[in-house]
Amino acid sequence: MKKAFSMLMLCSLLLITTVGTVMAGNPAYSIIEYWTLVAPTFDGVWTSPDEWTDGQHVQMSDDAMFTYTADIMLTDSFGSLFLIEFFSDTTGNPDDYWQICLDPSNGGGSAPQSGYGRIDIIGHTDIVCYEGDGTGWSEIPVEADIEWANSISDSPLNSTPHWILELQFIKTGGAIQLAEPPNGLRIAAYDASTDTLVAWPPDSDVNNPDTWGMIPTYSMEQYQRA
């Protein structure tokens, strides 16, 4: 019953999205926001084979992918949930990083604006948060609601043990948020041992939101995997 009520809340929230909103970012790279059906455990591994099967599996390159869904959290807030897998990265290095860039207003621009957020996880151990300041990024305290874990493990997507990140945060509150679509989004990961950067969109720039991808809309329908 709580899940059904939560879905009605989400539907009401997302219907506020203004029709005809100007789309920033790179329209060639867009995903749909789907509702989480199987709540994942944030432990850096696929705890069950049906985790992360309820959203699009988006290729960042031949070596990496990510998935994004939205869900109700234990606090009755809406959450943004991410899975990133880097199939060819099988070693730990202090210069490795995961990176998620967020444009909750889908405002775009040639530099990160106020309210835009960025999460970096460095060396698989340290998390750093940033907010746009109109010309670049300014470091801010780490948001307390961010839950994450990463590990080297196999997965249903690749049988060779590789780095996997699971991460979530409150969708509609705090300095790091995604709000309701339309949004701008960039995902990246770096393997220092091979000097390999993978990103979505592939040619996007962390400092230029106009090059990021988009979440133009949402769906309350169950995601149908091909």
CSV table of C-alpha atoms in Angstrom, one decimal:
chain,number,residue,atom,x,y,z
A,1,MET,CA,0.0,0.0,0.0
A,2,LYS,CA,2.8,2.4,0.9
A,3,LYS,CA,4.5,1.7,-2.5
A,4,ALA,CA,1.3,2.4,-4.4
A,5,PHE,CA,0.8,5.7,-2.4
A,6,SER,CA,4.4,6.6,-3.1
A,7,MET,CA,4.0,6.1,-6.8
A,8,LEU,CA,0.9,8.3,-6.7
A,9,MET,CA,3.0,11.0,-4.9
A,10,LEU,CA,5.8,10.7,-7.5
A,11,CYS,CA,3.3,10.9,-10.4
A,12,SER,CA,1.8,14.1,-8.9
A,13,LEU,CA,5.2,15.6,-8.3
A,14,LEU,CA,6.4,14.9,-11.9
A,15,LEU,CA,3.2,16.2,-13.5
A,16,ILE,CA,4.3,19.6,-12.3
A,17,THR,CA,7.0,19.5,-15.0
A,18,THR,CA,6.2,22.4,-17.4
A,19,VAL,CA,5.2,21.4,-20.9
A,20,GLY,CA,7.5,23.0,-23.5
A,21,THR,CA,10.5,23.4,-21.2
A,22,VAL,CA,13.5,24.4,-23.2
A,23,MET,CA,15.9,21.4,-23.5
A,24,ALA,CA,19.6,22.1,-22.8
A,25,GLY,CA,22.4,19.6,-23.1
A,26,ASN,CA,23.0,17.2,-25.9
A,27,PRO,CA,19.7,15.8,-27.2
A,28,ALA,CA,21.5,13.0,-29.1
A,29,TYR,CA,22.0,11.4,-25.6
A,30,SER,CA,18.9,11.0,-23.5
A,31,ILE,CA,17.4,8.5,-21.1
A,32,ILE,CA,14.0,8.1,-19.5
A,33,GLU,CA,13.6,8.1,-15.8
A,34,TYR,CA,11.9,4.8,-14.7
A,35,TRP,CA,10.6,3.8,-11.3
A,36,THR,CA,12.6,1.3,-9.2
A,37,LEU,CA,10.8,-2.0,-8.9
A,38,VAL,CA,13.5,-4.0,-7.0
A,39,ALA,CA,15.2,-1.8,-4.3
A,40,PRO,CA,18.9,-2.5,-4.5
A,41,THR,CA,21.3,-3.0,-1.6
A,42,PHE,CA,24.1,-0.5,-1.7
A,43,ASP,CA,27.0,-2.8,-1.2
A,44,GLY,CA,28.9,-2.5,-4.5
A,45,VAL,CA,27.8,-5.9,-5.9
A,46,TRP,CA,24.6,-7.4,-7.5
A,47,THR,CA,23.0,-8.7,-4.3
A,48,SER,CA,20.4,-10.4,-6.4
A,49,PRO,CA,20.1,-11.1,-10.1
A,50,ASP,CA,17.0,-8.9,-10.4
A,51,GLU,CA,18.6,-5.7,-9.0
A,52,TRP,CA,19.1,-3.0,-11.6
A,53,THR,CA,16.9,-4.6,-14.2
A,54,ASP,CA,14.2,-1.9,-14.0
A,55,GLY,CA,16.0,0.9,-15.8
A,56,GLN,CA,17.9,1.5,-19.1
A,57,HIS,CA,21.4,0.0,-19.3
A,58,VAL,CA,23.2,2.8,-21.0
A,59,GLN,CA,26.5,2.2,-22.7
A,60,MET,CA,29.2,4.7,-21.9
A,61,SER,CA,31.7,2.8,-24.1
A,62,ASP,CA,32.4,-0.9,-24.9
A,63,ASP,CA,34.0,-1.0,-21.5
A,64,ALA,CA,31.4,0.6,-19.3
A,65,MET,CA,27.7,1.2,-18.6
A,66,PHE,CA,25.3,2.9,-16.1
A,67,THR,CA,21.7,2.6,-15.0
A,68,TYR,CA,19.5,5.2,-13.3
A,69,THR,CA,16.1,4.9,-11.6
A,70,ALA,CA,14.1,6.8,-9.1
A,71,ASP,CA,12.5,5.4,-5.9
A,72,ILE,CA,10.9,6.1,-2.6
A,73,MET,CA,13.5,6.0,0.2
A,74,LEU,CA,13.0,5.0,3.9
A,75,THR,CA,12.6,8.7,4.8
A,76,ASP,CA,9.6,8.9,2.3
A,77,SER,CA,11.8,11.2,0.2
A,78,PHE,CA,12.3,10.4,-3.5
A,79,GLY,CA,15.8,9.0,-4.3
A,80,SER,CA,18.0,9.0,-7.3
A,81,LEU,CA,19.7,5.6,-7.7
A,82,PHE,CA,22.8,4.9,-9.9
A,83,LEU,CA,24.7,1.8,-10.9
A,84,ILE,CA,28.0,2.2,-12.9
A,85,GLU,CA,30.1,-0.7,-14.1
A,86,PHE,CA,33.6,-0.3,-15.6
A,87,PHE,CA,34.2,-3.7,-17.2
A,88,SER,CA,37.9,-3.3,-18.1
A,89,ASP,CA,39.0,-1.7,-14.8
A,90,THR,CA,40.1,-4.6,-12.6
A,91,THR,CA,42.8,-2.9,-10.5
A,92,GLY,CA,42.7,-0.3,-7.7
A,93,ASN,CA,44.6,3.0,-8.0
A,94,PRO,CA,44.4,6.2,-5.9
A,95,ASP,CA,43.8,8.3,-9.1
A,96,ASP,CA,40.8,6.2,-10.2
A,97,TYR,CA,37.5,8.1,-10.0
A,98,TRP,CA,33.8,7.8,-10.5
A,99,GLN,CA,32.0,11.1,-11.4
A,100,ILE,CA,28.3,12.1,-11.6
A,101,CYS,CA,27.4,15.6,-12.8
A,102,LEU,CA,23.8,16.9,-12.2
A,103,ASP,CA,21.9,19.7,-13.8
A,104,PRO,CA,18.5,19.6,-11.9
A,105,SER,CA,17.0,22.5,-13.8
A,106,ASN,CA,18.2,21.3,-17.3
A,107,GLY,CA,19.5,24.9,-17.7
A,108,GLY,CA,22.7,23.9,-19.5
A,109,GLY,CA,25.2,26.6,-20.1
A,110,SER,CA,28.9,26.7,-20.9
A,111,ALA,CA,29.9,26.5,-17.2
A,112,PRO,CA,28.3,24.8,-14.1
A,113,GLN,CA,25.7,27.1,-12.6
A,114,SER,CA,24.5,27.6,-9.0
A,115,GLY,CA,22.4,24.5,-8.0
A,116,TYR,CA,24.3,22.1,-10.4
A,117,GLY,CA,25.9,19.3,-8.5
A,118,ARG,CA,28.9,17.0,-8.9
A,119,ILE,CA,29.9,13.9,-7.0
A,120,ASP,CA,33.4,12.5,-7.3
A,121,ILE,CA,34.6,9.2,-5.7
A,122,ILE,CA,38.4,9.2,-5.7
A,123,GLY,CA,40.6,6.1,-5.4
A,124,HIS,CA,37.5,4.0,-4.5
A,125,THR,CA,37.6,5.3,-1.0
A,126,ASP,CA,37.0,9.1,-0.7
A,127,ILE,CA,33.9,11.1,-1.8
A,128,VAL,CA,34.0,14.8,-2.7
A,129,CYS,CA,31.0,17.0,-3.6
A,130,TYR,CA,30.9,20.2,-5.6
A,131,GLU,CA,28.3,22.8,-6.6
A,132,GLY,CA,28.5,25.1,-9.6
A,133,ASP,CA,29.3,28.7,-9.1
A,134,GLY,CA,28.7,30.1,-12.6
A,135,THR,CA,32.3,29.7,-13.8
A,136,GLY,CA,33.4,26.3,-12.4
A,137,TRP,CA,33.0,24.1,-9.4
A,138,SER,CA,33.3,24.9,-5.7
A,139,GLU,CA,33.8,22.1,-3.2
A,140,ILE,CA,31.0,21.8,-0.6
A,141,PRO,CA,30.5,19.5,2.4
A,142,VAL,CA,29.5,15.9,1.5
A,143,GLU,CA,25.8,15.5,1.6
A,144,ALA,CA,24.8,13.3,4.5
A,145,ASP,CA,22.1,11.5,2.4
A,146,ILE,CA,24.5,10.0,-0.1
A,147,GLU,CA,24.8,6.2,0.2
A,148,TRP,CA,27.4,4.4,-1.9
A,149,ALA,CA,29.7,1.4,-2.1
A,150,ASN,CA,32.0,0.1,-4.8
A,151,SER,CA,33.9,-3.2,-5.2
A,152,ILE,CA,35.5,-5.5,-7.7
A,153,SER,CA,33.0,-8.2,-8.5
A,154,ASP,CA,31.5,-10.0,-11.4
A,155,SER,CA,27.9,-9.2,-12.4
A,156,PRO,CA,25.1,-10.4,-14.6
A,157,LEU,CA,26.5,-8.0,-17.2
A,158,ASN,CA,30.1,-9.3,-17.2
A,159,SER,CA,31.5,-12.4,-15.7
A,160,THR,CA,35.0,-11.0,-15.2
A,161,PRO,CA,35.4,-9.3,-11.8
A,162,HIS,CA,35.5,-5.5,-12.4
A,163,TRP,CA,34.7,-2.3,-10.6
A,164,ILE,CA,31.1,-1.7,-9.7
A,165,LEU,CA,29.6,1.4,-8.1
A,166,GLU,CA,26.2,1.6,-6.4
A,167,LEU,CA,25.0,5.1,-5.2
A,168,GLN,CA,21.9,6.9,-4.2
A,169,PHE,CA,20.9,10.3,-2.8
A,170,ILE,CA,17.7,12.2,-2.0
A,171,LYS,CA,16.3,13.4,-5.4
A,172,THR,CA,14.6,16.6,-4.4
A,173,GLY,CA,16.6,18.1,-1.5
A,174,GLY,CA,20.0,19.4,-0.5
A,175,ALA,CA,22.8,20.8,-2.6
A,176,ILE,CA,23.1,17.5,-4.5
A,177,GLN,CA,19.8,16.8,-6.2
A,178,LEU,CA,18.3,15.9,-9.5
A,179,ALA,CA,14.7,17.1,-9.0
A,180,GLU,CA,12.0,16.1,-11.5
A,181,PRO,CA,12.7,15.8,-15.2
A,182,PRO,CA,13.8,17.4,-17.4
A,183,ASN,CA,17.4,17.2,-16.1
A,184,GLY,CA,20.9,17.3,-17.4
A,185,LEU,CA,23.2,14.4,-16.5
A,186,ARG,CA,26.8,13.3,-17.1
A,187,ILE,CA,28.4,10.1,-15.9
A,188,ALA,CA,32.2,9.4,-16.1
A,189,ALA,CA,34.8,7.0,-14.7
A,190,TYR,CA,38.6,7.0,-15.0
A,191,ASP,CA,41.0,4.0,-14.8
A,192,ALA,CA,44.4,5.4,-13.9
A,193,SER,CA,46.3,2.1,-14.6
A,194,THR,CA,45.4,2.3,-18.3
A,195,ASP,CA,44.7,6.1,-18.5
A,196,THR,CA,41.2,5.3,-19.7
A,197,LEU,CA,38.3,7.8,-19.3
A,198,VAL,CA,34.8,6.6,-20.2
A,199,ALA,CA,31.9,9.0,-20.1
A,200,TRP,CA,28.3,9.5,-21.1
A,201,PRO,CA,27.9,11.4,-23.4
A,202,PRO,CA,31.2,10.1,-24.8
A,203,ASP,CA,32.6,13.6,-25.7
A,204,SER,CA,31.1,15.5,-22.8
A,205,ASP,CA,33.1,17.9,-20.6
A,206,VAL,CA,32.7,18.0,-16.9
A,207,ASN,CA,32.9,21.8,-17.0
A,208,ASN,CA,30.4,22.4,-19.9
A,209,PRO,CA,26.8,21.4,-19.1
A,210,ASP,CA,25.8,22.0,-22.7
A,211,THR,CA,27.7,18.8,-23.6
A,212,TRP,CA,25.9,16.6,-21.0
A,213,GLY,CA,23.2,14.2,-21.7
A,214,MET,CA,19.5,14.6,-20.8
A,215,ILE,CA,16.7,13.1,-18.8
A,216,PRO,CA,13.9,14.8,-20.7
A,217,THR,CA,10.9,12.8,-19.3
A,218,TYR,CA,9.9,10.0,-17.0
A,219,SER,CA,7.7,6.9,-17.2
A,220,MET,CA,5.4,5.3,-14.7
A,221,GLU,CA,5.3,2.2,-16.9
A,222,GLN,CA,7.5,-0.7,-16.1
A,223,TYR,CA,10.7,-0.7,-18.1
A,224,GLN,CA,10.7,-3.4,-20.7
A,225,ARG,CA,14.1,-4.8,-21.4
A,226,ALA,CA,14.7,-5.9,-25.0
